[in-house]
XYZ file of C-alpha atoms in Angstrom:
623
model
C 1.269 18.827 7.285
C 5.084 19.063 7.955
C 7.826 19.866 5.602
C 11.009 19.339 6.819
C 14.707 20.038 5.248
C 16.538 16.907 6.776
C 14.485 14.630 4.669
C 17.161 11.430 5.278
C 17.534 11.740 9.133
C 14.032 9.619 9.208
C 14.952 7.577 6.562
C 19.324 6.497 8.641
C 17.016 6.934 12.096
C 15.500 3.913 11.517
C 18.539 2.294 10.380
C 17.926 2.144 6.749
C 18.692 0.890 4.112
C 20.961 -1.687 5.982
C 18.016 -2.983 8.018
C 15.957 -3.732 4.877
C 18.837 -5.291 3.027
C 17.765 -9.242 1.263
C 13.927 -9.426 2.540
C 10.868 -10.008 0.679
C 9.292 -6.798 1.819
C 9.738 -4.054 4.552
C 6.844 -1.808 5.442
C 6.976 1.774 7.074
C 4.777 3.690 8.836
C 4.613 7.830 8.488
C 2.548 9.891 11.003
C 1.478 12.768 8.838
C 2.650 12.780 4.457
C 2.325 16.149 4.047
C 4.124 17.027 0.731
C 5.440 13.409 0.852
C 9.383 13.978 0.974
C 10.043 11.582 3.618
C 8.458 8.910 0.784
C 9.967 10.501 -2.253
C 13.503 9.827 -0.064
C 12.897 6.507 0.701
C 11.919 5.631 -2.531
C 14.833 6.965 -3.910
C 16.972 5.235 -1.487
C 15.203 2.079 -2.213
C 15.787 2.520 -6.309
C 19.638 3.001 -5.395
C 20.120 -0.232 -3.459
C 21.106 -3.676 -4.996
C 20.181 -5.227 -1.419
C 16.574 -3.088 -1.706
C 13.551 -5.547 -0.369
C 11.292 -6.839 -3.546
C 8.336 -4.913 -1.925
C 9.027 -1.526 -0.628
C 5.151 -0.991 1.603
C 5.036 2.925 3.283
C 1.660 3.470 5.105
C 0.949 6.783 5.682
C -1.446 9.187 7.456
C -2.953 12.556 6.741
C -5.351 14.601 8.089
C -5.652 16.950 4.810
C -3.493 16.298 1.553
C -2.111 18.664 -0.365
C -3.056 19.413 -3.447
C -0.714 17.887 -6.440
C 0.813 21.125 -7.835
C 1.740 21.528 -4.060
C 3.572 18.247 -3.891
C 5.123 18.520 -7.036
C 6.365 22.124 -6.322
C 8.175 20.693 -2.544
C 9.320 17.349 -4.285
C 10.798 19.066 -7.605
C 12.866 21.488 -5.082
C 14.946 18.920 -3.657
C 17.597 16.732 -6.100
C 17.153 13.813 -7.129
C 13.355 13.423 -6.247
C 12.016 16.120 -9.084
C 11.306 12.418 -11.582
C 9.386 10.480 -8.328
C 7.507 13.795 -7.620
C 5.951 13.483 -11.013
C 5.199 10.508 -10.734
C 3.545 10.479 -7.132
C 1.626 13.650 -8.589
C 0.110 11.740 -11.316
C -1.294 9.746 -9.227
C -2.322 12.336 -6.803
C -6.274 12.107 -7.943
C -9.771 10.953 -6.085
C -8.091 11.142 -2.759
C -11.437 11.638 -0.393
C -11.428 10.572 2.953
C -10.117 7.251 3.434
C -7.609 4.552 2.529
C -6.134 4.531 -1.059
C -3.269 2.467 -2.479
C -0.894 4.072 -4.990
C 1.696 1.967 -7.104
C 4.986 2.415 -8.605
C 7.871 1.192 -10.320
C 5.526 -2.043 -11.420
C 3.830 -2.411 -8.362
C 7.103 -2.974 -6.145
C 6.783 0.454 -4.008
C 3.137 0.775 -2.451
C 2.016 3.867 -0.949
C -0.761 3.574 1.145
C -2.682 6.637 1.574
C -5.144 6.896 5.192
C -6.882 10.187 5.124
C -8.873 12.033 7.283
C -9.408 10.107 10.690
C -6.273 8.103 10.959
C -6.524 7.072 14.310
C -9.637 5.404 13.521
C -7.968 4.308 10.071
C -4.808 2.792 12.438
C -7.260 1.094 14.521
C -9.427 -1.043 12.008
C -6.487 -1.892 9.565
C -4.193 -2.992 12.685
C -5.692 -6.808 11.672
C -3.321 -6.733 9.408
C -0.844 -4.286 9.859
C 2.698 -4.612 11.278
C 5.277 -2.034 10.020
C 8.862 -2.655 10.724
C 9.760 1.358 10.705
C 7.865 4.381 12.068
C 8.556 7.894 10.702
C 6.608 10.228 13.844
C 5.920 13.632 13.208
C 4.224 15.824 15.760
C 1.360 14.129 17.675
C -0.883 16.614 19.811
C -3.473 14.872 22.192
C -6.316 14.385 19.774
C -3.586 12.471 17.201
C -3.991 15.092 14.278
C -0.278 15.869 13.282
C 0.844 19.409 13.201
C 4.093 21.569 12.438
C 3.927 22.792 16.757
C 4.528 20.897 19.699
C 1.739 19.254 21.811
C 0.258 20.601 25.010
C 2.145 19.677 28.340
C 0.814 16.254 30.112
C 1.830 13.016 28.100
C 1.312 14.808 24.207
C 0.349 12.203 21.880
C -0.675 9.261 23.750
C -3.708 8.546 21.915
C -2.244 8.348 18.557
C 0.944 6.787 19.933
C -1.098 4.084 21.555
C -2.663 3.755 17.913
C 1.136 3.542 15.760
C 2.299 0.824 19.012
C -0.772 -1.520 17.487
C 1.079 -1.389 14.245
C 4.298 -2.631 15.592
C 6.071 -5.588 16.108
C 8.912 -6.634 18.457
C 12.347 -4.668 16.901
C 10.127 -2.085 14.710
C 12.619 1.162 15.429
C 10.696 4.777 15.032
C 12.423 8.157 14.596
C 10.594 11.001 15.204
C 11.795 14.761 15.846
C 9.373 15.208 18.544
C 11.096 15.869 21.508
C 7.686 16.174 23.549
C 6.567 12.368 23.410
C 9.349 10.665 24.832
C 7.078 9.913 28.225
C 4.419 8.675 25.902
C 6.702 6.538 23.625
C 8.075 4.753 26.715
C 4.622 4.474 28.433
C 3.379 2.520 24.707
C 6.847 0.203 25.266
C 8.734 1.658 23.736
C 12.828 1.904 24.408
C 14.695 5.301 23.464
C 18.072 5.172 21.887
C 20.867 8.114 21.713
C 21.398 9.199 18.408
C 24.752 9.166 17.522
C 26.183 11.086 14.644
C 25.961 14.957 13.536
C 24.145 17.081 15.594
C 21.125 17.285 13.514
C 21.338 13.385 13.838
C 21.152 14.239 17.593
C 18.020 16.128 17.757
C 15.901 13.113 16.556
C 14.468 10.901 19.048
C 15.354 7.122 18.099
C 13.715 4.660 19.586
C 12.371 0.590 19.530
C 9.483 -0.884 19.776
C 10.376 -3.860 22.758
C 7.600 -3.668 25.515
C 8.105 -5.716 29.122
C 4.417 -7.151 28.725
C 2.947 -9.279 25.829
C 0.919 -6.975 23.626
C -2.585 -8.306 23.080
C -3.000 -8.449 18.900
C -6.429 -9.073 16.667
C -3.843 -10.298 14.080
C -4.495 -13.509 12.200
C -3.286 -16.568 14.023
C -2.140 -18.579 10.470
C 1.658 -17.017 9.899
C 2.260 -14.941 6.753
C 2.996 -17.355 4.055
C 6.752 -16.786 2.200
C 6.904 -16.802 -1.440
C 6.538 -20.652 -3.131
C 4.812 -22.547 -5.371
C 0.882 -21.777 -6.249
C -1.174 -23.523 -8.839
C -4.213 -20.859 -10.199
C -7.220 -22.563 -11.207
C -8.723 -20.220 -14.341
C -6.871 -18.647 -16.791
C -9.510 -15.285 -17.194
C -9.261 -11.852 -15.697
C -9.379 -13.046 -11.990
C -6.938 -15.853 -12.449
C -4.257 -13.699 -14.365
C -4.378 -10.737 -11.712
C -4.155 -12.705 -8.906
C -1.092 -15.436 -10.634
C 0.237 -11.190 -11.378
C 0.334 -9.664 -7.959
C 1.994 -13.431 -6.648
C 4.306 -13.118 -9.409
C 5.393 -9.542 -8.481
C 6.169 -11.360 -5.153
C 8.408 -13.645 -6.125
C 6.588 -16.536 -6.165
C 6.357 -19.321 -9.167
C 2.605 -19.580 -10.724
C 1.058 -22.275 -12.726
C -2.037 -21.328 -14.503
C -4.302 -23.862 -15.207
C -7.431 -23.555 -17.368
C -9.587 -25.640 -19.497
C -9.481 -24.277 -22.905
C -5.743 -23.982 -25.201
C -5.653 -19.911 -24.737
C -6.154 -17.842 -21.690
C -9.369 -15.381 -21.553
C -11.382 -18.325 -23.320
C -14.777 -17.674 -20.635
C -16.209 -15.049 -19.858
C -12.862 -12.563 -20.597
C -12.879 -12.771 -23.996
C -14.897 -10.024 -24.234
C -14.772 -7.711 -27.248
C -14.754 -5.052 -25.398
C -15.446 -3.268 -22.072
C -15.862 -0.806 -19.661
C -14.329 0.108 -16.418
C -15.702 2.580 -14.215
C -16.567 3.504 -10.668
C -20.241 2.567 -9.174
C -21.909 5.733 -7.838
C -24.700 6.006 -4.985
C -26.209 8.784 -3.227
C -25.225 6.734 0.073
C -21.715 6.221 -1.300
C -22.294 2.235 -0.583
C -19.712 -0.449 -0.074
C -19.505 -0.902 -4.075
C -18.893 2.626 -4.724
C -15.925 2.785 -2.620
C -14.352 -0.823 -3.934
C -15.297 0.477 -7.119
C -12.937 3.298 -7.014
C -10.331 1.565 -5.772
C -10.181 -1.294 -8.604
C -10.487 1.450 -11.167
C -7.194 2.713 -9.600
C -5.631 -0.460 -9.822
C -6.709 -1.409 -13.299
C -5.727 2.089 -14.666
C -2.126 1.424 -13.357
C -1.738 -1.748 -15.288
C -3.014 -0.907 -18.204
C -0.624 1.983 -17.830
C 2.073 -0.391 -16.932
C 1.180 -3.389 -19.650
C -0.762 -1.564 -22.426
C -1.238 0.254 -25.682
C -3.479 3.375 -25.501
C -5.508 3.458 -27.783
C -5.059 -0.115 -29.102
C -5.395 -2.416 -26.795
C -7.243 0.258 -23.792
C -8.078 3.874 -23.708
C -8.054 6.431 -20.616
C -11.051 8.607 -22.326
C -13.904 8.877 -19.622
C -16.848 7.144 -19.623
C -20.350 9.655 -20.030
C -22.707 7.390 -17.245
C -26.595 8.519 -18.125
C -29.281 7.810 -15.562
C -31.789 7.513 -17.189
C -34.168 6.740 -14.379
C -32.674 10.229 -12.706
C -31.568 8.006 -9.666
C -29.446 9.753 -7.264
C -25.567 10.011 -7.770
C -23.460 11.300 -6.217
C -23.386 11.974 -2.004
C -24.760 15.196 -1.588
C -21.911 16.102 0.824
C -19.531 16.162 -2.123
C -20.825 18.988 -3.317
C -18.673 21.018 -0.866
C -15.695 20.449 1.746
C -11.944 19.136 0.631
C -11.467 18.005 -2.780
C -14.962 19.956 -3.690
C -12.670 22.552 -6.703
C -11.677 19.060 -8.214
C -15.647 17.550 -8.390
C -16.781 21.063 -9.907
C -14.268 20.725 -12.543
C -15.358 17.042 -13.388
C -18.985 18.719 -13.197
C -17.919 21.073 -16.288
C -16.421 17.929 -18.177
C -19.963 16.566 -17.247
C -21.164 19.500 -19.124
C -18.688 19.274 -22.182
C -19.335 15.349 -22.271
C -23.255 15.813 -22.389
C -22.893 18.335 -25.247
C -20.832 15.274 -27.230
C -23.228 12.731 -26.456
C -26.175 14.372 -27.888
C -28.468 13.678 -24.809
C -30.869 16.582 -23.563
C -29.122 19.044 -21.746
C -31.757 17.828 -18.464
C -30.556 14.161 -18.728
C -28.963 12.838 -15.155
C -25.600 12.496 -16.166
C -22.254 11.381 -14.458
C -18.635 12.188 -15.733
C -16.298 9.507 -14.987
C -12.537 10.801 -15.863
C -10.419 7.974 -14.441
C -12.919 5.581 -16.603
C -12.220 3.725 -19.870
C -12.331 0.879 -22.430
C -9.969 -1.912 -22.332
C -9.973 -5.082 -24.415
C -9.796 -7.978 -21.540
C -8.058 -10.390 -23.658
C -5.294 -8.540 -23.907
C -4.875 -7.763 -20.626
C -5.229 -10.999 -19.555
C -2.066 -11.861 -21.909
C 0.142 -9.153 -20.442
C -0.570 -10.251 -17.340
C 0.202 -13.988 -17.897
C 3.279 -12.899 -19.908
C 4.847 -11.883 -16.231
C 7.815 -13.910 -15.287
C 7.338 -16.387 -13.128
C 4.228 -17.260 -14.578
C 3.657 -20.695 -16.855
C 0.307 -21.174 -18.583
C -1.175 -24.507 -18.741
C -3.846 -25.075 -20.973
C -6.357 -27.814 -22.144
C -6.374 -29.070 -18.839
C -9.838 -29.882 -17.313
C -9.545 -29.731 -13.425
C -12.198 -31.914 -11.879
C -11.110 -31.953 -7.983
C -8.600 -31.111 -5.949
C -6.915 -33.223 -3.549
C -5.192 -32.580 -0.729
C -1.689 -34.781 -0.075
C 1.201 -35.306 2.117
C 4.218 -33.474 0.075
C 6.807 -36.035 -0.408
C 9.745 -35.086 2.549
C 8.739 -31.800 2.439
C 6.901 -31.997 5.816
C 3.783 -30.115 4.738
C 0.846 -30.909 2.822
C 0.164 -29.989 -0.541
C -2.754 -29.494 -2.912
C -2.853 -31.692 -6.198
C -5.113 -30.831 -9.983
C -6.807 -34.085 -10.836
C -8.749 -34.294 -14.353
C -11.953 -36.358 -14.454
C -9.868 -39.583 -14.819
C -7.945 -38.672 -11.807
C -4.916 -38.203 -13.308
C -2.876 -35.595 -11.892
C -2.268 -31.710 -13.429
C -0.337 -30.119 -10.947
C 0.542 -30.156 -7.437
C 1.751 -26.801 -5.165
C 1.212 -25.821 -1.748
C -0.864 -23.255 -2.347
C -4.215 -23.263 -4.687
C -6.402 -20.614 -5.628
C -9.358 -21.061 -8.036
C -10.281 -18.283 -10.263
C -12.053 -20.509 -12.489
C -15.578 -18.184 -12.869
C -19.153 -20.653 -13.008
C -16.215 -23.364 -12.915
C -15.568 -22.393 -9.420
C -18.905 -24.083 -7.923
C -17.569 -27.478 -8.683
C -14.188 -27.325 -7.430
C -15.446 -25.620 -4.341
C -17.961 -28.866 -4.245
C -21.028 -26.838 -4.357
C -20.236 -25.317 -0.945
C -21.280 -21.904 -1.195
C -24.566 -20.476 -3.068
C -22.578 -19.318 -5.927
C -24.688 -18.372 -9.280
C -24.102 -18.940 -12.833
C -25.339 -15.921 -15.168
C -24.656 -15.708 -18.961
C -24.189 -12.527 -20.012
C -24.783 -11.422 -24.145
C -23.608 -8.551 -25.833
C -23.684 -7.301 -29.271
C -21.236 -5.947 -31.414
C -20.116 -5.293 -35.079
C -18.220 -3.907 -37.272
C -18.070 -0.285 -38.380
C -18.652 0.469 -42.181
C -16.524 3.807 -42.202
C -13.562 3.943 -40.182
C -13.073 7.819 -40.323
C -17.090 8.224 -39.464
C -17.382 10.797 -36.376
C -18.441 8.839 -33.148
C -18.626 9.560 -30.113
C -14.711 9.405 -28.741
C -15.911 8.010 -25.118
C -18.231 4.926 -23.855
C -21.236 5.861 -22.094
C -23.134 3.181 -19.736
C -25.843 3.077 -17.272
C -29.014 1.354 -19.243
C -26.703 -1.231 -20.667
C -22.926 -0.219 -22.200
C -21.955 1.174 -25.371
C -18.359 1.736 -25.964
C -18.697 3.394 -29.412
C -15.535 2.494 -31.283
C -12.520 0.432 -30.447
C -9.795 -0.769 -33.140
C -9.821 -4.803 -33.846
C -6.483 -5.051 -35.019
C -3.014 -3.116 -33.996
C -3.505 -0.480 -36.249
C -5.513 2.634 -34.897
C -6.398 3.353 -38.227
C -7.353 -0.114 -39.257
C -10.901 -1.797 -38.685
C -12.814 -0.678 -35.508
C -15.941 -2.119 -33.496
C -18.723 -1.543 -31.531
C -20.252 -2.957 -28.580
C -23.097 -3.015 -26.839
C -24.370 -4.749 -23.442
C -25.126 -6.427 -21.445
C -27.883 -9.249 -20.641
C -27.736 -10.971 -17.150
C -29.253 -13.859 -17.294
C -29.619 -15.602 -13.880
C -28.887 -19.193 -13.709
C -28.706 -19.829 -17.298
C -25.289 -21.915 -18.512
C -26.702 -22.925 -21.987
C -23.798 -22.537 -24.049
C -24.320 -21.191 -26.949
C -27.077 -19.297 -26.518
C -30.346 -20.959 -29.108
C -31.169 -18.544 -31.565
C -34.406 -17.384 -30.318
C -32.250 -16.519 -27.312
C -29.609 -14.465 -29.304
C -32.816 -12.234 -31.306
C -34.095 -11.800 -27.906
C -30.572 -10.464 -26.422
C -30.125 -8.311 -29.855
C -33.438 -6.746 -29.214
C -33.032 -5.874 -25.691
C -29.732 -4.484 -26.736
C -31.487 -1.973 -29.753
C -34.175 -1.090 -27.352
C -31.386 -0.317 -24.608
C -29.545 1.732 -26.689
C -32.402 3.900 -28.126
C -32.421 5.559 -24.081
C -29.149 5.189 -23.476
C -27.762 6.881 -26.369
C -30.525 8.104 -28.794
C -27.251 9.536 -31.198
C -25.720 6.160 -32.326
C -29.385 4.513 -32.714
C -29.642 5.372 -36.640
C -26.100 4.402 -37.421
C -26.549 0.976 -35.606
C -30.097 0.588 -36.778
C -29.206 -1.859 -40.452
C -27.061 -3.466 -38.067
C -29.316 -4.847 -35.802
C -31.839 -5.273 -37.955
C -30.072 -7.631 -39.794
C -28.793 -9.470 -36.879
C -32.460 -9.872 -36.106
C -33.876 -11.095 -39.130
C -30.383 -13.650 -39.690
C -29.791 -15.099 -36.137
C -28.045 -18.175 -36.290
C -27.967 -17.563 -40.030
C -24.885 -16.303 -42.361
C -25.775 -12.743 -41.236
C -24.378 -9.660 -43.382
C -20.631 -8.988 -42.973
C -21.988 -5.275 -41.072
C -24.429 -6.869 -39.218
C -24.517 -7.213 -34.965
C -22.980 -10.408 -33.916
C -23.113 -12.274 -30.532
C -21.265 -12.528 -28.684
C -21.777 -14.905 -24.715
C -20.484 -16.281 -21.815
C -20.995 -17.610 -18.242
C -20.214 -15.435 -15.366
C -20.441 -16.186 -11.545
C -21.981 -14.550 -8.723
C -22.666 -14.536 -4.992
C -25.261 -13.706 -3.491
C -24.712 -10.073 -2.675
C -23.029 -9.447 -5.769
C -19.571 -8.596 -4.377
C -16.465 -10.501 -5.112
C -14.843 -13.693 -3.048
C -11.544 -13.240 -1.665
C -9.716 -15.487 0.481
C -8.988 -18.784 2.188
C -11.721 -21.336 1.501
C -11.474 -22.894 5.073
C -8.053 -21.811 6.897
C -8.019 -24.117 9.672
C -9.964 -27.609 7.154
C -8.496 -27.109 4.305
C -4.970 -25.148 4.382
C -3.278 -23.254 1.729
C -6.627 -23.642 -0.402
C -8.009 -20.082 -1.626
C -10.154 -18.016 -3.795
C -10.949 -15.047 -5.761
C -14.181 -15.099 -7.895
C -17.641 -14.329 -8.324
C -16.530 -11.136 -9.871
C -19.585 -11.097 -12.184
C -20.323 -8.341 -14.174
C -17.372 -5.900 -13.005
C -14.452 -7.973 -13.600
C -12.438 -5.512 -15.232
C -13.090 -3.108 -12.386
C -12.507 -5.218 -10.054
C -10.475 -8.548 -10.295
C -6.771 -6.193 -10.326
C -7.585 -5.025 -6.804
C -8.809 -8.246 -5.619
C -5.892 -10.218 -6.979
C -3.675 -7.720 -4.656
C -6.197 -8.309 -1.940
C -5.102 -11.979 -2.135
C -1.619 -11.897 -1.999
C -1.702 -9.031 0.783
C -3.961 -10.918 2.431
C -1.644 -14.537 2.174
C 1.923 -12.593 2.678
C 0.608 -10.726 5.406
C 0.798 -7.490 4.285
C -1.296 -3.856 4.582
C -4.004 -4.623 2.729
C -4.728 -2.348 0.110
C -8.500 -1.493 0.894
C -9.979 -0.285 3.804
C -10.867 -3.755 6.074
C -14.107 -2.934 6.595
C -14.275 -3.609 2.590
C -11.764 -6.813 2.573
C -14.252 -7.972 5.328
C -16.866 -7.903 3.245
C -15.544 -9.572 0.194
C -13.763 -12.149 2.875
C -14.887 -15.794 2.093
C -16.109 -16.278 5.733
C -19.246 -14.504 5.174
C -19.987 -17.159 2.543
């Protein structure tokens, strides 16, 4: 992990700002964060300049992070960078081995974190990852960056071999390294003097121009430049992906069925996100933590804690005593941070009432969010136009009038037309089997929860949600006063392949009394002050229940198959510039913010910001 003193000569070796100056993004590659000054610097420079790029992407490698009092101690000592150092730091959480994606300044700089093996991280994301600067610190021969020069022979050619994947014709590199110039000309590389001061003169500049054609496992289809896109569902999915275009540059039309947006299966009461654990630390688990990340931010970003969302933990109680967590997390890097969760655990349990030998979970970087409301703050980005009560029956692909390219037109059931862009992506939930024509084994599954009223706003509850056996979040305000009306609510069913909408009565008693009988395990404490409640919902479905009795509440979700998420093109080489992103199912709000950036990394041709072994999976070619 290096710290250097000449922070900028990385930052004017590779020619910048100037070379970023008036482009939709620029992405950078750093061999080795460390305490993260070389970022802090860029960042900086990029926040000074009128010319800056709208997305500002630096990749970076590391073996071992530091911890965050660590980076906030090296960034705070130099000017300028003491604000971004707190605001990296903040972020600076749940970093175990592997690829992370941090945001800032609304999602225009995007630090992408690969820890651990980085070689091997280099290698697999390379599919999609072409940096146009490379900041190269020390490279001994097995690629792990150090503060001391390499052993004799060619130092560094494995891991240089791995950065020259990354690169494309012109990509310029700067690197103090004095050791690797055989290597960097062996990987095609073409060294440059360094003109300017004499500590300008010690860095090695180079560009990336080899004689031969380098063989690439990039995709074939070209990046696609900021235009028009119409997005077919105006819920969770459909706002965070029309979001993360938006952020882009590029002009969104929204279409959706009902007058007001989050009308499905998003205008949920309430809800939880959280990270999925497993004792094999599955494919879920680590997509999991990644949309948590990404959700956190925007509530952050778009928000009101404690009104509309609240960063207060979620208590997750097993009780089947399944496995949790990997075993190997109980020791190795990061292992001071997971005992300190496991006292919050601790404190948690205490709260919640549970016996002190239940399997319990802490969840810190969990919550409750209202999805409505964060659908609206989404849409409400500019660039965005909602378009309501519009049915879309089919889509139907036309010649563009003299533009020379085809485009994709929103026909209602009397084929009249919505809406016509380029680009399409349907987001539309259960209403995405019918535009996709039925073409994937895509499942419909309504999904009740119950919920009412509290009869004594200043009645102790439990200040946290706790899931596992179904959901409770305890207590969340209705209105936009904190001390005004609050809620409960409790969930979930999952009914497979059931669309009846709404639920018959004898359906909604059933889905109240799974919900009492769920909540007795999950969280014995609030069973007595919920009991009236669902007893009268019980005795008065689909009658004028009691004003504090549960209510219903219903909608239609989608799934695939293996219960992960759809994200991409439908058919890149049949059906061009026609995408998706749904099936989110029961984890929306963990999970549609992350797969929304998937998309538009994925379509601009940018670092994606998951490991590809995970966009793979939720890729709509395995469909």
């Amino acid at each position: 992990m290096t710290q250097r003193g000449e922070v900028p000569d990385f930052l004017h070796g590779c020619g910048l700002p100037a070379a970023w100056a008036g482009l939709p993004q620029w992405r950078i590659l750093e061999t080795g964060f460390g305490f993260g000054l070389n970022f802090l610097a860029t960042w900086a420079a990029w926040r000074a300049d009128p010319h800056r790029p709208v997305l500002l992407h630096f990749v970076a490698t590391e073996a071992q992070p530091v911890s965050a009092a660590d980076l906030l101690r090296a960034g705070s000592a130099r000017p300028g960078l003491a604000p971004l150092a707190q605001e990296l730091s903040r972020q600076w959480w749940g970093l175990l081995p592997g690829l992370h994606r941090l945001r800032f300044d609304d999602g225009h700089v995007l630090l992408t974190l690969c820890l651990g093996d980085w070689q091997a991280q280099l290698r697999q994301q390379r599919q999609q990852l072409t940096v146009d600067s490379v900041y190269l610190h020390d490279l001994p021969q097995d690629g792990r960056p150090q503060r001391h020069p390499a052993p004799a022979g060619l130092p560094g050619l494995p891991g240089l071999k791995a950065v020259a994947a990354c690169c494309r014709r012109g990509t310029r590199l700067a690197s103090r390294c004095s050791t690797v110039r055989d290597a960097l000309v062996q990987c095609g590389f073409t060294l440059h003097p360094a003109p300017g001061s004499d500590a300008q003169r010690d860095m090695l500049h180079a560009v990336y121009h080899p004689h031969w054609q380098p063989r690439t496992m990039r995709p074939a289809a070209a990046p696609a430049t900021p235009g028009e896109c119409m997005v077919i569902g105006g819920g969770i999915a459909g706002a965070a992906t029309a979001a993360s275009l938006a952020r882009r540059g590029w002009q969104l039309r929204v279409l959706d069925q009902a007058a007001a947006p989050a009308a499905g299966a998003s205008g949920l009461p309430a809800g939880i996100f959280a990270p999925h654990v497993s004792a094999d630390d599955s494919l879920l688990s680590r997509l999991s933590r990644s949309g948590v990340r990404s959700t956190l931010e925007q509530a952050r970003w778009r928000l009101r804690e404690g009104l509309d969302w609240s960063h207060c933990g979620v208590l997750e109680h097993r009780a089947d005593a399944r496995p949790g967590l990997p075993a190997r997390w109980s020791d190795g890097p990061g292992a001071d941070g997971r005992q300190s969760a496991a006292h919050a655990a601790l404190g948690a349990l205490a709260q919640s009432g549970l016996p002190a030998n239940a399997s319990v979970c802490w969840h810190p970087q969990a919550g409750w969010i209202r999805p409505a409301r964060l659908v609206a703050a989404l849409l409400a980005q500019p660039g965005i136009r909602w378009q309501g009560a519009c049915r879309v029956a089919r889509l139907r692909r036309v010649q563009a009038p003299g533009a020379g390219h085809t485009a994709w037109q929103a026909l209602d059931a009397q084929g009249r037309v919505l809406a016509q862009a380029p680009t399409v992506v349907i987001a539309a939930g259960a209403g995405s089997l019918e535009l996709l024509e039925h073409r994937w084994p895509l499942q419909p599954v309504r999904g009740q929860v119950s919920w009412g009223l509290h009869g004594d706003p200043a009645a102790p509850l439990l200040p946290f949600p706790v899931n596992g056996h179904g959901h409770l979040v305890p207590r969340f305000p209705l209105g936009d006063d904190a001390q005004g009306p609050c809620a409960w609510v409790m969930g979930a069913t999952f009914e497979r392949g059931v669309e009846q909408m709404p639920p018959a009565p004898a359906d909604v008693q059933a889905a109240h009394a799974s919900h009492w009988a769920r909540l007795q395990t999950l969280l014995p404490r609030m069973a007595p002050p919920l009991e009236s409640a669902f007893a009268a919902a019980r005795a008065d479905a689909g009658l004028a229940a009691p004003a504090r009795a549960a209510q219903s509440w219903a909608a239609v979700r989608c799934t695939a198959p293996d219960r992960l998420p759809i994200v991409g093109p439908v058919d890149a080489a049949a059906l061009p510039g026609l995408w998706v992103c749904s099936a989110m199912g029961a984890r929306g709000l963990t999970l549609a913010l992350l797969c929304g950036e998937l998309l538009a990394a994925r379509l601009q041709g940018e670092p994606l910001p998951i490991e590809h072994r995970l966009a793979k999976a939720l890729d709509s070619g395995r469909m």
